[in-house]
Amino acid sequence: MRSFRILSALLALASSIHADAGVDPNEAPDDVIELTSENFATVVTPAPLILVEFMAPWYASKFRRPFSFEL
């Protein structure tokens, strides 16, 4: 059973490395659309389901700090 787990892990690792081998991180995939204030409504409104990721470069530093809550 242990050898099956090791073999499964190695196969998963090998397939993930092979899948990423041809990807250029500087090139956006065809299914990624950069939304702007000009095209936001025309892209988002007609779609029945869409995933939008909002990102603000100036806000990234907030995630590097550990969260702390005080009551």
PDB file of C-alpha atoms in Angstrom:
ATOM      1  CA  MET A   1       0.000   0.000   0.000  1.00  0.00           C
ATOM      2  CA  ARG A   2       2.877   2.345   0.802  1.00  0.00           C
ATOM      3  CA  SER A   3       4.453   1.820  -2.626  1.00  0.00           C
ATOM      4  CA  PHE A   4       1.115   2.689  -4.262  1.00  0.00           C
ATOM      5  CA  ARG A   5       1.034   6.028  -2.406  1.00  0.00           C
ATOM      6  CA  ILE A   6       4.601   6.836  -3.421  1.00  0.00           C
ATOM      7  CA  LEU A   7       3.921   5.871  -7.038  1.00  0.00           C
ATOM      8  CA  SER A   8       0.739   7.968  -7.084  1.00  0.00           C
ATOM      9  CA  ALA A   9       2.579  10.974  -5.677  1.00  0.00           C
ATOM     10  CA  LEU A  10       5.394  10.625  -8.217  1.00  0.00           C
ATOM     11  CA  LEU A  11       2.939  10.331 -11.117  1.00  0.00           C
ATOM     12  CA  ALA A  12       1.020  13.386  -9.934  1.00  0.00           C
ATOM     13  CA  LEU A  13       4.245  15.368  -9.623  1.00  0.00           C
ATOM     14  CA  ALA A  14       5.473  14.277 -13.049  1.00  0.00           C
ATOM     15  CA  SER A  15       2.183  15.168 -14.734  1.00  0.00           C
ATOM     16  CA  SER A  16       2.053  18.602 -13.102  1.00  0.00           C
ATOM     17  CA  ILE A  17       5.628  19.353 -14.156  1.00  0.00           C
ATOM     18  CA  HIS A  18       4.880  18.191 -17.712  1.00  0.00           C
ATOM     19  CA  ALA A  19       1.679  20.270 -17.852  1.00  0.00           C
ATOM     20  CA  ASP A  20       3.521  23.455 -16.835  1.00  0.00           C
ATOM     21  CA  ALA A  21       6.518  22.902 -19.108  1.00  0.00           C
ATOM     22  CA  GLY A  22       5.051  24.719 -22.122  1.00  0.00           C
ATOM     23  CA  VAL A  23       3.466  27.625 -20.247  1.00  0.00           C
ATOM     24  CA  ASP A  24       4.973  31.074 -20.635  1.00  0.00           C
ATOM     25  CA  PRO A  25       4.143  32.996 -17.420  1.00  0.00           C
ATOM     26  CA  ASN A  26       4.417  36.328 -19.265  1.00  0.00           C
ATOM     27  CA  GLU A  27       1.759  35.394 -21.819  1.00  0.00           C
ATOM     28  CA  ALA A  28      -1.908  35.590 -20.838  1.00  0.00           C
ATOM     29  CA  PRO A  29      -4.128  32.650 -21.819  1.00  0.00           C
ATOM     30  CA  ASP A  30      -6.753  33.219 -24.520  1.00  0.00           C
ATOM     31  CA  ASP A  31      -9.600  32.843 -22.049  1.00  0.00           C
ATOM     32  CA  VAL A  32      -8.340  35.676 -19.819  1.00  0.00           C
ATOM     33  CA  ILE A  33      -9.875  39.074 -20.523  1.00  0.00           C
ATOM     34  CA  GLU A  34      -8.480  42.208 -18.948  1.00  0.00           C
ATOM     35  CA  LEU A  35     -11.482  44.152 -17.720  1.00  0.00           C
ATOM     36  CA  THR A  36     -11.436  47.920 -17.796  1.00  0.00           C
ATOM     37  CA  SER A  37     -14.052  50.496 -16.907  1.00  0.00           C
ATOM     38  CA  GLU A  38     -14.845  50.754 -20.622  1.00  0.00           C
ATOM     39  CA  ASN A  39     -15.500  47.039 -21.313  1.00  0.00           C
ATOM     40  CA  PHE A  40     -16.680  45.791 -17.897  1.00  0.00           C
ATOM     41  CA  ALA A  41     -20.440  45.995 -18.538  1.00  0.00           C
ATOM     42  CA  THR A  42     -20.255  44.574 -22.067  1.00  0.00           C
ATOM     43  CA  VAL A  43     -18.220  41.552 -20.922  1.00  0.00           C
ATOM     44  CA  VAL A  44     -19.855  40.765 -17.572  1.00  0.00           C
ATOM     45  CA  THR A  45     -23.549  41.526 -18.221  1.00  0.00           C
ATOM     46  CA  PRO A  46     -24.317  38.997 -21.006  1.00  0.00           C
ATOM     47  CA  ALA A  47     -22.484  36.109 -19.307  1.00  0.00           C
ATOM     48  CA  PRO A  48     -24.711  33.794 -17.236  1.00  0.00           C
ATOM     49  CA  LEU A  49     -21.723  32.843 -15.077  1.00  0.00           C
ATOM     50  CA  ILE A  50     -18.334  34.519 -14.973  1.00  0.00           C
ATOM     51  CA  LEU A  51     -15.388  34.495 -12.583  1.00  0.00           C
ATOM     52  CA  VAL A  52     -13.810  37.902 -12.059  1.00  0.00           C
ATOM     53  CA  GLU A  53     -10.637  38.328 -10.042  1.00  0.00           C
ATOM     54  CA  PHE A  54     -10.105  41.840  -8.749  1.00  0.00           C
ATOM     55  CA  MET A  55      -6.550  42.775  -7.913  1.00  0.00           C
ATOM     56  CA  ALA A  56      -5.016  46.003  -6.698  1.00  0.00           C
ATOM     57  CA  PRO A  57      -1.185  46.029  -6.683  1.00  0.00           C
ATOM     58  CA  TRP A  58      -1.090  48.577  -3.891  1.00  0.00           C
ATOM     59  CA  TYR A  59      -3.201  46.279  -1.671  1.00  0.00           C
ATOM     60  CA  ALA A  60      -0.926  43.218  -1.937  1.00  0.00           C
ATOM     61  CA  SER A  61       1.196  44.348   1.015  1.00  0.00           C
ATOM     62  CA  LYS A  62      -1.824  43.938   3.300  1.00  0.00           C
ATOM     63  CA  PHE A  63      -1.813  40.161   2.699  1.00  0.00           C
ATOM     64  CA  ARG A  64       1.828  39.738   3.652  1.00  0.00           C
ATOM     65  CA  ARG A  65       1.196  40.811   7.232  1.00  0.00           C
ATOM     66  CA  PRO A  66      -0.380  38.365   9.653  1.00  0.00           C
ATOM     67  CA  PHE A  67      -3.978  39.122  10.503  1.00  0.00           C
ATOM     68  CA  SER A  68      -4.729  40.155  14.051  1.00  0.00           C
ATOM     69  CA  PHE A  69      -8.105  40.893  15.535  1.00  0.00           C
ATOM     70  CA  GLU A  70      -8.729  42.643  18.810  1.00  0.00           C
ATOM     71  CA  LEU A  71     -12.030  42.779  20.630  1.00  0.00           C
TER      72      LEU A  71
END
